Amino acid sequence: MPPAVSRPSSREAFARAKKLMPGGVNSPARAFGAVGGEPIFIDRAEGSYLYDLDGNRYIDYIGSWGPMILGHAYAPVIESLHRAIDCGTSYGAPTTGENDLAELIIELVPSIEKVRLVNSGTEAAMSAIRLARGVTGRDKVVKFAGNYHGHVDALLVAAGSSAATLAVPNSPGVTTGASQDTLVLEYNDVAGLRDAFEVHGGEIACVAFEPVCGNMGVVVPTSEFRDALRSITNDHGALLLCDEVMTGFRVAIGGAQQRLGIEPDLTALGKIVGGGLPVGAYGGPDAIMCNVLPEGKVFQAGTLSGNPLATAAGATTLRTLRDDPPYEKLEALASQLETGLREAATAAGVPHQLARVGSMLTLFFADEPVTGWQSAAKCDTERFARFFWGMMDRGMYLPCSQYEAMFVSAAHTETDIENTIDAAREVLTSI
Ligand SMILES: *Cc1c(COP(=O)(O)O)cnc(C)c1O
């Protein structure tokens, strides 16, 4: 037997991490900045549970921020990884695993005829924007405030003062040049979209959008907004880039485009498509994708793209979602959670809005419905922080920001949800 190793506490591990990595983390949301306090270090995960270094168990509602729709350490995914790893971990040459994953994506996502695999959602969105610019010969892109498409320079921007003004960088290091080619509009604002196209229509390569927004909390697009996105981009020869990194295989097997009847030109995927390993993908009709190198001229490459471990985990996940669809179960569990949280907040007299699409949901501490960033920004984020820590104390691991979605997985049980509602009932009366 190996000698027993004494484990550090989360507190000790974080003290060490802070000396090694900026803020002690490799992605800022993990540092719990929006809720104060220190992050908890995870030791392992199984099913719907996370276990921390300090001996606590949590019911997990972040699912690695989306990918773990089948729950943690799902046996068929782990087995497929064992099989793949025995054959080596990367070759930099084609494999049938890439065919398998690409074929599943094309089969399941309605608008995709051809796909390119990359390593993250950021890479997928960035590459899709380059392709849209390459195909249209235009420079400008439109995005919506509160939508997140990864840390792509051109999209890491904030809105200017009016709808048709150009964006300003919202991170040091993003050049004015990069941000000047981006227009930031309000989500669900059809008039704003029309105005922007009236002024800049002939220069716009694409409109990037989250088909159900998860990155300012869950915000649902109205049917008028969805129709306008398609008809206005069509009228002006711009491409519609549907960022399904979060919603793909989550709100339906074919993503939000299937659930809501959206017909995009380009789709970005990430999160679930890698089954918990680093994968992204972008795709669309052959007539657009044929412009990517080496078939076409738009450059995009990746040393580890289509990595055999990543494609094994991704393909096993998508195959499971296709052959044994958990969507009805997810709908039932998430609906139970929605109803319970709403009743608990109402009983406690806490002003709130509850938004849910399938297994993504957000409890907003807001007086009015959240339809875009302007209304999202009015949420009581301090109350959210108290809610978050109250739930953590009771073993419920929620996303550590008001502006994120909670995810339910197929590994959650009705009892998990009941326990979560019981905890919320207690916490909501004291915040
Ligand atoms: C998470 C996310 C991204 C970025 O994906 P990464 O894998 O973190 O780079 C892009 N778009 C949306 C909608 C996302 O939710």
Short mmCIF file of N, CA and C and ligand atoms in Angstrom, two decimals, residues 27 30 64-67 119-125 147-152 209-215 242-247 268-271 277-280 360 404 407, ligand 1:
data_model
loop_
_atom_site.label_atom_id
_atom_site.label_comp_id
_atom_site.label_asym_id
_atom_site.label_seq_id
_atom_site.Cartn_x
_atom_site.Cartn_y
_atom_site.Cartn_z
N SER A 27 -9.02 30.15 -14.26
CA SER A 27 -10.16 30.81 -14.93
C SER A 27 -10.83 31.63 -13.85
N ARG A 30 -13.66 30.93 -11.04
CA ARG A 30 -13.42 29.95 -9.97
C ARG A 30 -12.96 30.59 -8.67
N SER A 64 -19.21 21.50 -14.02
CA SER A 64 -18.05 22.02 -14.74
C SER A 64 -18.44 23.18 -15.66
N TRP A 65 -19.46 23.94 -15.27
CA TRP A 65 -20.00 25.07 -16.04
C TRP A 65 -20.70 24.61 -17.31
N GLY A 66 -21.19 23.38 -17.28
CA GLY A 66 -22.04 22.94 -18.39
C GLY A 66 -21.79 21.56 -18.97
N PRO A 67 -20.53 21.15 -19.09
CA PRO A 67 -20.27 19.89 -19.81
C PRO A 67 -20.89 18.63 -19.22
N ASN A 119 -10.28 23.18 -29.58
CA ASN A 119 -10.02 22.76 -28.19
C ASN A 119 -10.84 23.47 -27.11
N SER A 120 -11.61 24.48 -27.49
CA SER A 120 -12.41 25.19 -26.48
C SER A 120 -13.51 25.96 -27.18
N GLY A 121 -14.47 26.42 -26.38
CA GLY A 121 -15.54 27.25 -26.91
C GLY A 121 -15.00 28.59 -27.44
N THR A 122 -14.02 29.13 -26.75
CA THR A 122 -13.39 30.38 -27.21
C THR A 122 -12.84 30.21 -28.61
N GLU A 123 -12.10 29.12 -28.80
CA GLU A 123 -11.50 28.87 -30.12
C GLU A 123 -12.58 28.69 -31.18
N ALA A 124 -13.68 28.03 -30.81
CA ALA A 124 -14.75 27.81 -31.78
C ALA A 124 -15.35 29.14 -32.21
N ALA A 125 -15.66 30.01 -31.23
CA ALA A 125 -16.27 31.30 -31.56
C ALA A 125 -15.30 32.17 -32.37
N ASN A 147 -23.90 38.73 -23.44
CA ASN A 147 -23.59 37.44 -24.09
C ASN A 147 -22.09 37.25 -24.02
N TYR A 148 -21.68 36.01 -23.81
CA TYR A 148 -20.25 35.70 -23.71
C TYR A 148 -19.90 34.69 -24.79
N HIS A 149 -18.82 34.97 -25.49
CA HIS A 149 -18.39 34.05 -26.54
C HIS A 149 -16.94 33.63 -26.34
N GLY A 150 -16.52 33.58 -25.07
CA GLY A 150 -15.12 33.28 -24.78
C GLY A 150 -14.31 34.56 -24.80
N HIS A 151 -12.99 34.41 -24.55
CA HIS A 151 -12.17 35.62 -24.40
C HIS A 151 -11.55 36.05 -25.72
N VAL A 152 -12.38 36.09 -26.75
CA VAL A 152 -11.97 36.55 -28.08
C VAL A 152 -11.81 38.07 -28.04
N PHE A 209 -24.57 35.45 -31.31
CA PHE A 209 -25.54 35.53 -30.21
C PHE A 209 -25.67 34.20 -29.50
N GLU A 210 -26.07 34.26 -28.23
CA GLU A 210 -26.42 33.05 -27.49
C GLU A 210 -27.92 32.80 -27.72
N PRO A 211 -28.28 31.62 -28.24
CA PRO A 211 -29.67 31.37 -28.63
C PRO A 211 -30.60 31.22 -27.43
N VAL A 212 -30.06 30.81 -26.29
CA VAL A 212 -30.67 31.05 -24.99
C VAL A 212 -29.48 31.57 -24.21
N CYS A 213 -29.59 32.76 -23.65
CA CYS A 213 -28.41 33.29 -22.99
C CYS A 213 -28.25 32.63 -21.64
N GLY A 214 -27.01 32.23 -21.33
CA GLY A 214 -26.71 31.67 -20.02
C GLY A 214 -25.72 32.52 -19.27
N ASN A 215 -25.03 33.41 -19.99
CA ASN A 215 -23.90 34.12 -19.40
C ASN A 215 -24.23 35.47 -18.78
N CYS A 242 -24.62 31.29 -34.32
CA CYS A 242 -25.34 30.85 -33.13
C CYS A 242 -24.33 30.22 -32.18
N ASP A 243 -24.08 30.87 -31.06
CA ASP A 243 -23.11 30.34 -30.10
C ASP A 243 -23.82 29.36 -29.17
N GLU A 244 -23.71 28.09 -29.53
CA GLU A 244 -24.36 27.03 -28.74
C GLU A 244 -23.36 26.31 -27.85
N VAL A 245 -22.29 27.02 -27.45
CA VAL A 245 -21.30 26.38 -26.58
C VAL A 245 -21.97 25.89 -25.30
N MET A 246 -22.92 26.67 -24.77
CA MET A 246 -23.61 26.25 -23.55
C MET A 246 -24.88 25.44 -23.86
N THR A 247 -25.63 25.88 -24.85
CA THR A 247 -26.95 25.29 -25.10
C THR A 247 -26.89 24.01 -25.94
N ALA A 268 -21.28 27.57 -33.09
CA ALA A 268 -20.11 27.26 -32.25
C ALA A 268 -20.56 26.32 -31.15
N LEU A 269 -19.75 25.30 -30.90
CA LEU A 269 -20.04 24.31 -29.86
C LEU A 269 -18.86 24.23 -28.90
N GLY A 270 -19.14 23.74 -27.70
CA GLY A 270 -18.09 23.52 -26.70
C GLY A 270 -18.72 22.73 -25.57
N LYS A 271 -18.15 22.81 -24.39
CA LYS A 271 -18.75 22.21 -23.19
C LYS A 271 -19.18 20.74 -23.42
N LEU A 277 -13.86 16.85 -21.46
CA LEU A 277 -12.49 17.10 -21.92
C LEU A 277 -12.50 18.36 -22.80
N PRO A 278 -11.31 18.95 -23.04
CA PRO A 278 -11.30 20.23 -23.76
C PRO A 278 -11.57 20.05 -25.26
N VAL A 279 -12.78 20.35 -25.66
CA VAL A 279 -13.17 20.30 -27.08
C VAL A 279 -14.08 21.48 -27.38
N GLY A 280 -13.92 22.03 -28.57
CA GLY A 280 -14.88 22.95 -29.14
C GLY A 280 -15.08 22.53 -30.57
N MET A 360 -31.31 24.38 -17.76
CA MET A 360 -30.57 25.59 -17.37
C MET A 360 -31.54 26.51 -16.65
N GLU A 404 -24.90 33.62 -13.88
CA GLU A 404 -24.57 32.31 -14.45
C GLU A 404 -25.80 31.43 -14.34
N PHE A 407 -27.07 24.28 -13.63
CA PHE A 407 -27.33 23.15 -14.52
C PHE A 407 -27.75 21.93 -13.71
C1 LIG B 1 -18.39 28.84 -22.02
C2 LIG B 1 -18.79 29.61 -23.22
C3 LIG B 1 -17.84 30.02 -24.19
C4 LIG B 1 -16.35 29.81 -23.99
O1 LIG B 1 -16.00 28.47 -23.97
P1 LIG B 1 -14.58 28.05 -23.32
O2 LIG B 1 -14.51 26.59 -23.54
O3 LIG B 1 -14.66 28.46 -21.90
O4 LIG B 1 -13.54 28.81 -24.06
C5 LIG B 1 -18.29 30.61 -25.34
N1 LIG B 1 -19.59 30.85 -25.54
C6 LIG B 1 -20.53 30.49 -24.63
C7 LIG B 1 -21.97 30.76 -24.93
C8 LIG B 1 -20.16 29.88 -23.44
O5 LIG B 1 -21.09 29.58 -22.54
#
